[in-house]
Amino acid sequence: MLELSDIRAGYADVQILNGVDLALRPATITTVIGPNGAGKSTLFRAIFGLIRVRSGSIRFGAEEITNEKPARLLARGIAYVPQGRNVVARLSVRHNLELGAVTLADQSLVAPRIEAVMDRFPALRQHQARKAGDLSGGQQKLLEIARALLLDPKLLLIDEPSIGLSPNLVRDVFKVLQGLRDAGVTVLMVEQNTKAALAISDDGLVLELGRARMHAPAAQLLADPAVGRLFLGAAIEG
Amino acid sequence: MRGHREAIGVAVVVAALIVAPLGQGNYIAYLLCSWLMLAIAAMGLNLTLGYAGRISLAQASFIGIGAYATSIVTLAHYPWVLGMAVGVVLCFVVGLLLGFPALRVRGHYLAFVTLAFNSLFFLVARNEDWLTGGTYGLSGMPRPRIGPVSTSGQLAFYYFTLAVALLAAVVLRLIVRSPWGRAFKALRENEVRAESLGLDVRRLTLLAFAIGSAYGGLAGAIEAPLVQYIDPGSFDVVQSLSLLLMVVVGGLGEFWGPVLGSAVAVLLPEALRVTAAYYLMLYAIAVILLMTRCPGGLIGLARRIAARPARRRGAAVS
Amino acid sequence: MRGFMPMRRAAVVAIAGALVAWHAPAQAQNNKTVLIPCVCELSGAGAVSGTNYRDGAHIAVNEINAAGGILGHKIVMHDYDTQTNPMVSRALVQKVVDAGAYVVMGTVYSGSTDVNMLVTEHAGVPQITGSEAPDITQKGDPYIFRTSSGSEKDIPALVDYFTQTLKVKKVAVEWVQNDFGKGGHDLFVQAIRKAGVQVVADVPSEQGQVDFSPDVAKIKQSGAQAVFVYVNEEEAARFLKEAKKQALTVPLVGDVTLTDQKVIELAGPAAEGAIAHVGLTVSAPVPSIQEFVAKFRKIYHHNTDHNGIKGYIGVYAIKYVTEMIGTFDRKAFAAKMHGLTLDAKKYPGMLLTTSWDKTGELSRESFMTQVKGGKAVVIATIPAN
Amino acid sequence: MAQFLQVLLSGLATGSIYALAAVGFSLVWQAAQAVNFAQGEFVMLPAFLVLIGEHWLHWPLWAALLFGFALSILLLGLAFKRLIVQPFGPDGGLPLVIATMALSILLKEAVKTFYGAEAEPFPSLLPNGTFHVGGAVVSVRDVLNLLAALAVVLLLTLFLDRTKTGRQMQAAAQNPGVAEILGVDVARMTLYAFLLNAALAAVASFLITPVYLAKFSNGESLGIVAFIAAIIGGFNRIRGALVGGLLIGVLDNLTATYVTLSYRAALPLVLLIAVILWRPQGLLGDEEARIV
Amino acid sequence: MTSPHLSVRGVFKRFGPVVAVNDVSFDVAHGEILGLIGPNGSGKSTLFNCILGQTAPDAGSVEVDGRRVTGSRACDLSLLGVGRTFQQLAVFPGLSVLDNIIFAAQEHRGGMLGRLFMRPDAGLTEEADRMIEFFRLGAVRNKLAGDISYGQRKLVDAAMAFMAGPRLVLLDEPAGGVNPTMLAELRERLLTYNREHGTTFVVIEHNMDFVMSLCGRIMALAEGRIIADGTPEEVRAEQTVIDSYLGG
């Protein structure tokens, strides 16, 4: 599915990723956990071509995609939902959705696909004419996820979806992600809310100081006390 | 060692400036006077913009305030020094006031506020005939006497201007080399950090405007007896824009930048006279090219050229 | 070292620049030429007037040189751009004086002439200006000469026109707030009040103003029986258009510009009926002027305004006066010109018979003109005063 | 009352012209963070391109207009972006401002040198004639100018809101980071903003030059008024530039009629300072937008 | 017991509906090194800003040495002997390293006008050189701060915070982006400085190894409240702290 080998990347003279290796199983949810500064967001930005990968290679299926532009990656079936608020506030909900499909070659597919995602997220249908900036934080996050689905991605990268959301909404978001996985989409997620995230995940990846320390079934990580200590400074062996 | 060589450099330039107009016509002396006058104003703007990082598009209005104050005082037969002092102090105070918007807004917004101020100054200078002579302006300002020596001759006035300009340059040099200079740069580079280290950002911002404006006033005090005629049109927004051009073309935040930039603005038309009507176009194209290729201005360009052979030498060694 | 390099470079550039400046004047006089530089407004606000003045002057120079020059000397005329900046104009006049100019042509804007005439006076070099502000000839400068009469000469004729021909009691004044407009405005208001006429609306406008509707609306409401319009060409055209739009039907009377060919071209039918006093006009019913206008058009492919004529006759005046004194003597030139009358029949380059008084002020026949059928026609001739 | 109506209507007509120049200025400012000090010259130049077509190339008016429009888009849109703005990268800062100032000198001087310093009449594209409204005389042309400006702003708003490309432009200007991850071609959208600005400048030029007359120095005051209008109205809103332009046109006339003639130019300046200091997002702008 | 160096009483701050700091009170003794930890969004930075006068708290007060400083400007705090570093790099890139460090103390010398007539370095070169030596920055002393490596800039940042001889320093993520070797160096320098000068430190840090080995006392924040306060060992063992990181 997605294979990273020995990825190194960073900003200016700071290297954040110091050789990350990773291979995702198709149609799974994998949660990346690790203390702040471990390089989780940077990892996503590197995969999605927003910062340059200095060395190493990224393969998607059989294709080499290292340092490809976002527009190309979208066309290959990778979508990315960054952390924070990423709706275009002054455009309506419907138009935000439509922006998710600008790279779609056959524009006649856009309308039916918007219908399809609105079926999945009835709240968006209800508010489709409102400005995206007027939605609540949770609704905005749903909108972003919905927007990422417009191209029918095979791989969804989602960064900290729970930030600023109430527990109920977090549950909703996670349910959506599970639904996607069941529909065959591979999900790679970064999440602070580690326990809840691992609970819905198939696999977990522990990132520390820009390196992948553990890659194991989520249940195994959940049970491992070392994971808890990791956040408080105890290094993980191996 | 570095200071030593720079001192030699300055001495050579000063010597060149002293002999420059000798044996030349009055024109050259006049041209050099207008250059030095503009250089003083540009140095002031460079303090506000280049060192302290706060833009002002109102420098011409301060030249105007200085020139009107000097004209009114000297036309009433008081000495030039008094007129100059009134002009400089007035500019300092008005500059202080103009600094207040800079505490609230930055960048383009500040540029437009100061530009609006300059336009308002123009309107006042044109409409208040009783004080400024309105559109007719003021004329016939006497040139200063220094003791028994009159500076009414072009050459004498040149040396007078040179002395004032050198004095202004020395004072500015002392300011920017004092702890204040470091504080101005700190203000430009990172205001929040500077404040956290004890800098009273508010007061220093106001001072940057006040001192820069006072230099404009000093330039005005030279312009009045130099041209012996002033009118509102000499101090409109276009003049402020061209001063900005001089400062940036010379090299923003470089001590000698404005001196070089104003020299280019004054002497280039002369050098390009062979191109007749095209000279302004050539100047404009040159400025666009300079800005796109080397935003650091002429001084930045000189640095780059100076650094290049050194690098090549370094490469040859390794 | 790093601090020093740019310093040295700064010095080199400055010195190089200065050296270039040095050499420019060096290539002047051999004994078969005479330097008559043209210093005028080739850019900035005065560019229209200045370029016409220059172009007119160059026509004269080429004609005179083709016919053998002045006393066998070819005229060398270089152009200097003041950028409509008094400070620059002073520098350039200083420069041409340093270079040995025989007579200086220019400048047109009074603000500049006010300043640079100090230089020619000091150096004793005659200067032929295109300025019309009153104070130019009131300073006792023996070296300044006009090429058209100052506004103080025109105003009495205009006041007479308002009081005797139009017989109005209330006038409005529309003027532009620059030295040209203010000069005319001040003189006119003073004189017309003295003549017992009330100024019911005094409306200043900005140079480059586009919307004249408040101006015209104010004048309309003031109940003025006639309007004195003293603005530059483009503004005159815009004012006339707005006046026509708002159906301002009282006579619109101006000085020089209002019936100018350019204004008619720009204002179109709105210019119909406008009246102006003109000292020198491209539409004067004089064959010599019409010939010149055609000549100008043929050479430059556009029409000139009266500034082109001013430049042309200025150069010819230099030729005639110099040939009268028989030598290139600046002092004798100035002395000869004071109180001189050049008859256009004998001196065709003057186009119209012209006299200068002791102050350098000029007088010659002038005209009241009115726009009729898209052309300014002379409705009255006012003798030289 | 008639007088009030008269100056009000004229002010609206003049203001509509300011608005057209201001709208394009806002577009470029938002899309590329570039303050264009040559904006006034951008409105001056297209009229001369038409005059060149008409008088030098002896083309019929419609061909000359087409020529002027196309060349404007090429020079003031494409070339301006590629040759002047682009080399500075995403944050041109002061050197970019200086470069646009130099560009304004270049355009002015080029027109003056190669075409001429004198004002030239420009063929009116709109019918002449006047009609009366409540005692005020209104020219058909003024009304059509105003309508044209409103129509252009309306069309532009429709384009930006109702077309996919327009919405992509909005996304690219408001949030380039998000636009990029959605695959929007941000560079292309920025280019569109420049092209639109050039087109708007050309339309403004063709509408106003019959009144302003074609002159090389026309842009000097117009450029500044456009900035003022854009800032007062709120530069992050197309409507803001429209309202700012109309407001200045009307206020200018009302000041001249009822308050002061000598200081008629002062009111917009005072308003500008007040808006910048107390409501920098402008009268209609909202705070969420990018600040320069 | 002596009075506390820094005393925070009932500080409360909300942004719209979000309560960022919820009634936080604590004291810091003279010479103590206090670490402030907590997951993202727990309110650490807001608390810092409230202490440092960057943000006005909605309620509560801050006292330094018994003097109420709530609402003071940052420059006044600096003159009171409170120094700080920033999470985002905060050096002056266009000034040399030496000038950066001299500047950090010059505003504490003489009056505003007096500084105009001082020697260009305000008599601080020697002291600055000692600081440069202390942070082992000698090799880059005359380079522009914009031209040196990230880690070196971090050291310059810290050197600036110490240069004015503050008695209380607030460090905002000093370890962020610093490589492991440089990190050990930084910790060692901070500890030495604390030992030699008795300076009080408050440190926000995510790098747990670093903060646990640096601080004598750790305070954990979650959702704007203090959830643990004690020695590193105690806090590390606290299940609520682990839970706060792992999420409910």
Short mmCIF file of C-alpha atoms in Angstrom, two decimals, chain C residues 17-223:
data_model
loop_
_atom_site.label_atom_id
_atom_site.label_comp_id
_atom_site.label_asym_id
_atom_site.label_seq_id
_atom_site.Cartn_x
_atom_site.Cartn_y
_atom_site.Cartn_z
CA GLY C 17 29.53 60.34 -11.60
CA ALA C 18 31.00 63.72 -10.90
CA LEU C 19 33.60 63.26 -13.63
CA VAL C 20 30.91 62.48 -16.15
CA ALA C 21 29.19 65.64 -15.04
CA TRP C 22 32.43 67.59 -15.58
CA HIS C 23 32.94 66.62 -19.13
CA ALA C 24 29.52 67.39 -20.47
CA PRO C 25 30.00 71.15 -20.78
CA ALA C 26 33.53 70.88 -22.13
CA GLN C 27 32.55 70.23 -25.76
CA ALA C 28 31.23 73.72 -26.34
CA GLN C 29 32.23 76.63 -28.47
CA ASN C 30 34.37 76.73 -31.46
CA ASN C 31 34.30 80.17 -32.99
CA LYS C 32 31.66 79.37 -35.56
CA THR C 33 28.83 78.46 -33.23
CA VAL C 34 26.76 80.21 -30.63
CA LEU C 35 25.26 78.44 -27.62
CA ILE C 36 21.57 79.07 -27.08
CA PRO C 37 20.40 76.35 -24.69
CA CYS C 38 16.78 75.55 -24.07
CA VAL C 39 16.01 74.88 -20.39
CA CYS C 40 12.40 73.89 -19.95
CA GLU C 41 9.80 71.53 -18.53
CA LEU C 42 10.21 68.31 -20.49
CA SER C 43 8.74 66.12 -17.76
CA GLY C 44 6.49 66.63 -14.75
CA ALA C 45 3.44 68.86 -14.56
CA GLY C 46 4.76 71.41 -17.08
CA ALA C 47 5.74 68.90 -19.75
CA VAL C 48 3.10 69.97 -22.27
CA SER C 49 4.08 73.64 -22.20
CA GLY C 50 7.79 72.88 -22.03
CA THR C 51 7.91 70.42 -24.92
CA ASN C 52 5.94 72.76 -27.17
CA TYR C 53 8.22 75.64 -26.26
CA ARG C 54 11.23 73.49 -27.06
CA ASP C 55 9.81 72.21 -30.34
CA GLY C 56 8.92 75.73 -31.49
CA ALA C 57 12.39 76.93 -30.62
CA HIS C 58 14.00 74.09 -32.58
CA ILE C 59 12.03 74.97 -35.70
CA ALA C 60 13.44 78.47 -35.54
CA VAL C 61 16.96 77.19 -34.88
CA ASN C 62 16.85 74.88 -37.89
CA GLU C 63 15.53 77.62 -40.15
CA ILE C 64 18.12 80.12 -39.00
CA ASN C 65 20.99 77.63 -39.29
CA ALA C 66 19.83 76.62 -42.77
CA ALA C 67 19.96 80.27 -43.73
CA GLY C 68 23.50 80.70 -42.43
CA GLY C 69 23.03 81.21 -38.71
CA ILE C 70 23.40 84.40 -36.73
CA LEU C 71 26.24 86.61 -37.97
CA GLY C 72 27.63 83.50 -39.61
CA HIS C 73 27.52 81.46 -36.42
CA LYS C 74 25.46 78.30 -36.31
CA ILE C 75 23.16 78.06 -33.31
CA VAL C 76 23.81 75.10 -31.01
CA MET C 77 20.71 74.35 -28.97
CA HIS C 78 20.78 71.59 -26.36
CA ASP C 79 17.69 70.77 -24.32
CA TYR C 80 17.68 70.54 -20.54
CA ASP C 81 14.82 68.98 -18.59
CA THR C 82 13.90 70.81 -15.38
CA GLN C 83 11.35 68.09 -14.48
CA THR C 84 9.16 71.10 -13.61
CA ASN C 85 11.23 71.35 -10.47
CA PRO C 86 12.48 74.85 -9.56
CA MET C 87 15.56 73.47 -7.83
CA VAL C 88 16.57 71.46 -10.88
CA SER C 89 15.80 74.38 -13.17
CA ARG C 90 18.15 76.58 -11.21
CA ALA C 91 20.89 73.97 -11.43
CA LEU C 92 20.46 73.62 -15.17
CA VAL C 93 20.42 77.36 -15.84
CA GLN C 94 23.57 77.57 -13.76
CA LYS C 95 25.01 74.82 -15.87
CA VAL C 96 24.28 76.43 -19.22
CA VAL C 97 25.50 79.77 -17.95
CA ASP C 98 28.73 78.09 -16.83
CA ALA C 99 29.00 76.53 -20.25
CA GLY C 100 28.96 79.95 -21.85
CA ALA C 101 25.39 80.35 -23.09
CA TYR C 102 24.85 83.46 -25.13
CA VAL C 103 21.15 83.69 -24.32
CA VAL C 104 19.04 81.22 -22.33
CA MET C 105 15.67 80.07 -23.66
CA GLY C 106 13.13 79.06 -20.96
CA THR C 107 11.64 78.28 -18.54
CA VAL C 108 7.87 78.31 -18.98
CA TYR C 109 6.56 77.74 -15.45
CA SER C 110 6.75 80.89 -13.39
CA GLY C 111 7.81 79.06 -10.25
CA SER C 112 10.94 77.88 -12.03
CA THR C 113 11.64 81.18 -13.81
CA ASP C 114 11.33 83.03 -10.51
CA VAL C 115 14.26 81.00 -9.28
CA ASN C 116 16.53 80.53 -12.24
CA MET C 117 16.37 84.15 -13.42
CA LEU C 118 18.45 84.96 -10.36
CA VAL C 119 21.27 83.03 -12.00
CA THR C 120 21.11 84.72 -15.39
CA GLU C 121 20.81 88.11 -13.76
CA HIS C 122 23.84 87.42 -11.61
CA ALA C 123 25.84 86.23 -14.61
CA GLY C 124 24.56 88.90 -16.98
CA VAL C 125 23.09 86.48 -19.48
CA PRO C 126 19.87 87.44 -21.26
CA GLN C 127 16.99 85.02 -20.71
CA ILE C 128 13.93 84.64 -22.91
CA THR C 129 11.19 83.16 -20.76
CA GLY C 130 7.80 81.74 -21.59
CA SER C 131 6.34 82.62 -18.17
CA GLU C 132 3.36 84.89 -17.80
CA ALA C 133 3.20 85.55 -14.03
CA PRO C 134 3.26 89.29 -13.25
CA ASP C 135 6.16 89.31 -10.80
CA ILE C 136 8.72 88.14 -13.36
CA THR C 137 9.15 91.57 -14.89
CA GLN C 138 8.58 93.47 -11.68
CA LYS C 139 11.89 92.61 -10.03
CA GLY C 140 14.05 95.01 -12.01
CA ASP C 141 16.01 92.19 -13.61
CA PRO C 142 17.60 93.73 -16.74
CA TYR C 143 18.20 90.37 -18.40
CA ILE C 144 14.73 88.85 -18.43
CA PHE C 145 12.45 89.09 -21.47
CA ARG C 146 9.04 87.65 -22.10
CA THR C 147 7.72 85.97 -25.23
CA SER C 148 4.11 86.68 -24.40
CA SER C 149 2.56 89.38 -22.32
CA GLY C 150 2.20 88.87 -18.60
CA SER C 151 -1.25 88.37 -17.18
CA GLU C 152 -1.22 91.88 -15.73
CA LYS C 153 -1.30 93.13 -19.33
CA ASP C 154 -4.25 90.92 -20.24
CA ILE C 155 -6.44 91.56 -17.24
CA PRO C 156 -7.42 95.18 -18.05
CA ALA C 157 -8.63 94.09 -21.47
CA LEU C 158 -10.68 91.34 -19.84
CA VAL C 159 -12.14 93.62 -17.20
CA ASP C 160 -13.14 96.01 -19.97
CA TYR C 161 -14.80 93.16 -21.76
CA PHE C 162 -16.86 92.21 -18.70
CA THR C 163 -17.87 95.75 -17.84
CA GLN C 164 -18.27 97.34 -21.27
CA THR C 165 -19.13 94.60 -23.71
CA LEU C 166 -21.00 92.14 -21.50
CA LYS C 167 -22.15 94.83 -19.06
CA VAL C 168 -22.48 92.42 -16.15
CA LYS C 169 -22.70 93.25 -12.43
CA LYS C 170 -22.09 89.81 -10.96
CA VAL C 171 -19.33 87.45 -12.04
CA ALA C 172 -18.05 84.09 -10.90
CA VAL C 173 -14.38 83.12 -11.03
CA GLU C 174 -13.24 79.55 -11.71
CA TRP C 175 -9.48 79.19 -11.29
CA VAL C 176 -6.85 76.55 -10.80
CA GLN C 177 -4.77 76.53 -7.65
CA ASN C 178 -1.31 76.78 -9.18
CA ASP C 179 0.84 79.82 -9.74
CA PHE C 180 -0.66 80.41 -13.17
CA GLY C 181 -4.26 80.31 -11.96
CA LYS C 182 -3.65 82.16 -8.74
CA GLY C 183 -1.81 84.97 -10.50
CA GLY C 184 -4.67 85.56 -12.90
CA HIS C 185 -7.26 85.15 -10.18
CA ASP C 186 -5.72 87.66 -7.80
CA LEU C 187 -5.28 90.33 -10.47
CA PHE C 188 -8.70 89.80 -11.94
CA VAL C 189 -10.61 89.81 -8.67
CA GLN C 190 -8.88 92.99 -7.60
CA ALA C 191 -9.49 94.76 -10.89
CA ILE C 192 -13.08 93.66 -11.40
CA ARG C 193 -14.03 94.70 -7.87
CA LYS C 194 -12.48 98.08 -8.51
CA ALA C 195 -14.67 98.32 -11.59
CA GLY C 196 -17.72 97.89 -9.36
CA VAL C 197 -18.53 94.31 -10.27
CA GLN C 198 -19.43 91.83 -7.56
CA VAL C 199 -17.65 88.47 -7.42
CA VAL C 200 -20.47 86.17 -6.36
CA ALA C 201 -18.63 82.88 -6.57
CA ASP C 202 -14.90 82.36 -6.16
CA VAL C 203 -14.20 78.74 -7.00
CA PRO C 204 -10.69 77.29 -6.78
CA SER C 205 -10.06 73.91 -8.41
CA GLU C 206 -7.23 71.40 -8.21
CA GLN C 207 -4.78 70.84 -11.01
CA GLY C 208 -5.75 67.54 -12.62
CA GLN C 209 -9.28 67.75 -11.22
CA VAL C 210 -11.72 65.53 -13.05
CA ASP C 211 -15.14 66.27 -11.67
CA PHE C 212 -16.20 69.88 -12.10
CA SER C 213 -19.81 69.32 -11.12
CA PRO C 214 -19.55 70.98 -7.69
CA ASP C 215 -17.79 73.94 -9.31
CA VAL C 216 -20.45 74.42 -11.95
CA ALA C 217 -23.28 73.76 -9.51
CA LYS C 218 -21.91 76.43 -7.20
CA ILE C 219 -21.55 78.93 -10.02
CA LYS C 220 -25.03 78.19 -11.26
CA GLN C 221 -26.49 78.80 -7.85
CA SER C 222 -24.55 82.02 -7.32
CA GLY C 223 -26.53 83.89 -9.96
#
